[in-house]
C-alpha cells in the first residue's frame, strides 16, 4: 500500500513538473509571438516534446491558458493579501484593496494581453468564475477582512463569506475589463456598488 502511494506521489510530481515545463515554454512563446499567434505546435517545439505529449498534459489550448492565468493570479494574490493589512477600515480595504488587485492584473503585461486579446470565450468565463484554486485563494485573501468587519457588526448577516468573495471576484473582473476606468472612476464605482452590496446600512 505504501509503495503504491509512493508511486502515485512520484507520478503526480513528475506530471506537475512536466506541466510547469510546458507553461514556461508557452510563456516564452507568448512573449515572442503574442498569445494569439502562438500555436500548440509552437509550444510543443519550445518545450521539446511532441504535440501528443502536450495534449496528454493539457486537453486543449484554453485549458493551458487557464492554467497559466491561474498561476499568475495566485502570485498577484499573495502581494495583495499582504497589502490589505495596512488598511484601517473595512471600507478602505474593500475599495483600495480592490483597486490594487485590479492594478496588479493590469501591470502584468502577459496576463493583460491574454485576457484582452484571446478570442476564446472561456477566458472571459475564467475571469468571472475563476477556478476552485482561485476561489480558495480569494477566500484566504478576503476572509480576514470580512471577519474583522463582522466583529464590528459591519457586514451583512445574510451573506456568507463565500458569497461576498464571489461578488468581489465578479466586480474585479468587470473593473479589469473596463480599462477606461482610472483609479477615481473605480473608487466611485466600488463606493456605489460594492460597499452597499456587502456592508450593513448605517443609521445616520
XYZ file of C-alpha atoms in Angstrom:
204
model
C 0.000 0.000 0.000
C 2.776 2.405 0.957
C 4.668 1.511 -2.222
C 1.589 2.304 -4.339
C 1.130 5.645 -2.552
C 4.784 6.488 -3.147
C 4.477 5.577 -6.821
C 1.359 7.714 -7.195
C 3.076 10.648 -5.476
C 6.122 10.298 -7.745
C 3.891 10.147 -10.833
C 1.970 13.238 -9.725
C 5.213 15.114 -9.055
C 6.544 14.161 -12.484
C 3.324 15.299 -14.170
C 3.376 18.624 -12.328
C 6.986 19.186 -13.342
C 6.130 18.404 -16.969
C 3.179 20.805 -16.852
C 5.393 23.543 -15.480
C 7.913 22.950 -18.272
C 5.098 23.379 -20.791
C 3.822 26.530 -19.057
C 7.290 28.064 -19.059
C 7.648 27.236 -22.764
C 4.206 28.693 -23.521
C 5.075 31.939 -21.729
C 8.284 32.270 -23.748
C 6.288 31.743 -26.953
C 3.619 34.240 -25.887
C 6.293 36.824 -25.148
C 7.953 36.241 -28.512
C 4.960 35.807 -30.828
C 1.997 37.046 -28.790
C -0.730 34.803 -27.312
C -2.969 34.844 -30.389
C -0.195 33.932 -32.807
C 1.181 31.097 -30.692
C 0.033 27.614 -31.644
C 0.162 24.430 -29.608
C 2.780 23.199 -32.095
C 4.958 26.218 -31.243
C 4.646 25.437 -27.539
C 5.437 21.742 -28.022
C 8.541 22.616 -30.051
C 9.681 25.143 -27.436
C 9.160 22.587 -24.642
C 10.992 19.886 -26.606
C 8.069 17.458 -26.569
C 5.650 16.042 -29.107
C 2.189 17.502 -29.604
C 0.773 14.149 -28.489
C 2.590 14.512 -25.152
C 1.435 18.115 -24.850
C -2.204 17.097 -25.296
C -1.799 14.400 -22.648
C -0.829 17.147 -20.199
C -3.395 19.730 -21.316
C -6.599 18.779 -23.124
C -6.569 21.879 -25.315
C -5.185 25.392 -25.673
C -7.814 27.098 -23.457
C -7.032 24.636 -20.646
C -3.337 25.508 -20.882
C -4.087 29.233 -20.899
C -6.369 28.898 -17.871
C -3.588 27.083 -16.034
C -1.161 29.916 -16.764
C -3.682 32.595 -15.765
C -4.407 30.675 -12.581
C -0.721 30.681 -11.642
C -0.328 34.391 -12.292
C -3.461 35.256 -10.321
C -2.151 33.274 -7.360
C 1.122 35.196 -7.469
C -0.729 38.523 -7.601
C -2.982 37.477 -4.736
C -0.063 36.900 -2.399
C 1.021 40.518 -2.850
C -2.483 41.908 -2.409
C -3.057 39.903 0.793
C -0.014 41.438 2.449
C -1.108 44.957 1.496
C -4.671 44.529 2.797
C -3.317 44.573 6.345
C -2.380 48.244 6.023
C -5.983 49.466 5.745
C -7.608 50.566 8.996
C -11.267 50.257 7.927
C -13.195 47.630 6.007
C -14.368 50.334 3.594
C -10.777 51.234 2.726
C -9.821 47.582 2.436
C -12.670 46.839 0.041
C -12.157 49.942 -2.090
C -8.405 50.483 -2.082
C -7.638 46.756 -1.901
C -9.840 46.175 -4.930
C -8.124 48.967 -6.850
C -4.742 47.433 -6.034
C -5.971 43.999 -7.126
C -7.110 45.338 -10.495
C -3.857 47.291 -10.877
C -1.816 44.139 -10.238
C -3.590 42.411 -13.120
C -3.183 45.383 -15.438
C 0.512 45.675 -14.624
C 1.116 42.041 -15.529
C 1.660 42.580 -19.239
C 1.227 38.953 -20.272
C -1.874 38.445 -18.127
C -3.460 41.577 -19.605
C -2.529 40.599 -23.141
C -4.054 37.133 -22.831
C -7.302 38.436 -21.327
C -7.720 41.300 -23.789
C -6.609 39.583 -26.994
C -7.561 35.928 -26.675
C -10.832 35.463 -28.534
C -11.866 32.268 -26.750
C -14.970 32.840 -24.629
C -13.539 30.592 -21.921
C -11.041 33.287 -20.931
C -13.876 35.692 -20.184
C -15.656 32.986 -18.214
C -12.448 32.265 -16.317
C -12.155 35.915 -15.296
C -15.617 35.895 -13.742
C -15.888 32.317 -12.481
C -12.247 31.505 -11.783
C -11.328 28.003 -10.636
C -11.506 26.180 -7.315
C -7.905 27.214 -6.652
C -8.621 30.866 -7.437
C -11.707 30.858 -5.226
C -9.792 29.279 -2.336
C -7.055 31.880 -2.642
C -9.605 34.687 -2.819
C -11.123 33.336 0.406
C -7.704 33.374 2.068
C -7.142 36.968 0.928
C -10.518 38.450 1.868
C -11.805 36.329 4.775
C -9.646 38.121 7.396
C -11.039 41.472 6.202
C -14.612 40.213 6.320
C -14.230 38.536 9.713
C -12.822 41.747 11.172
C -15.818 43.602 9.755
C -18.200 41.052 11.258
C -16.656 41.596 14.700
C -17.773 45.216 14.450
C -21.203 44.290 13.046
C -20.472 45.976 9.709
C -21.011 43.076 7.292
C -24.444 41.902 6.166
C -25.533 38.834 8.129
C -27.482 37.372 5.212
C -24.334 36.925 3.115
C -21.744 34.222 3.691
C -18.072 34.993 3.154
C -18.183 32.702 0.129
C -20.961 34.748 -1.449
C -19.174 38.019 -0.708
C -15.930 36.759 -2.217
C -17.886 35.728 -5.308
C -19.209 39.306 -5.541
C -15.712 40.738 -5.112
C -14.309 38.452 -7.810
C -17.000 39.436 -10.304
C -16.556 43.150 -9.583
C -12.785 42.858 -10.015
C -13.252 41.094 -13.363
C -15.634 43.815 -14.513
C -13.273 46.605 -13.484
C -10.341 44.862 -15.164
C -12.232 44.779 -18.444
C -13.290 48.434 -18.049
C -9.831 49.721 -18.904
C -11.271 53.200 -19.490
C -11.728 53.496 -15.703
C -8.959 55.213 -13.787
C -8.489 54.928 -10.028
C -11.059 57.617 -9.232
C -13.639 56.022 -11.548
C -13.048 52.652 -9.896
C -13.245 54.228 -6.456
C -16.622 55.794 -7.237
C -17.953 52.543 -8.728
C -16.843 50.490 -5.730
C -18.338 53.001 -3.314
C -21.678 52.993 -5.139
C -21.859 49.286 -5.940
C -19.584 47.026 -3.862
C -19.886 48.631 -0.438
C -23.723 48.647 -0.374
C -23.713 45.034 -1.551
C -21.548 43.873 1.360
C -21.934 46.258 4.285
C -24.905 46.989 6.508
C -26.681 50.307 6.131
C -25.532 52.588 8.918
C -28.032 54.755 10.726
C -27.275 58.474 10.325
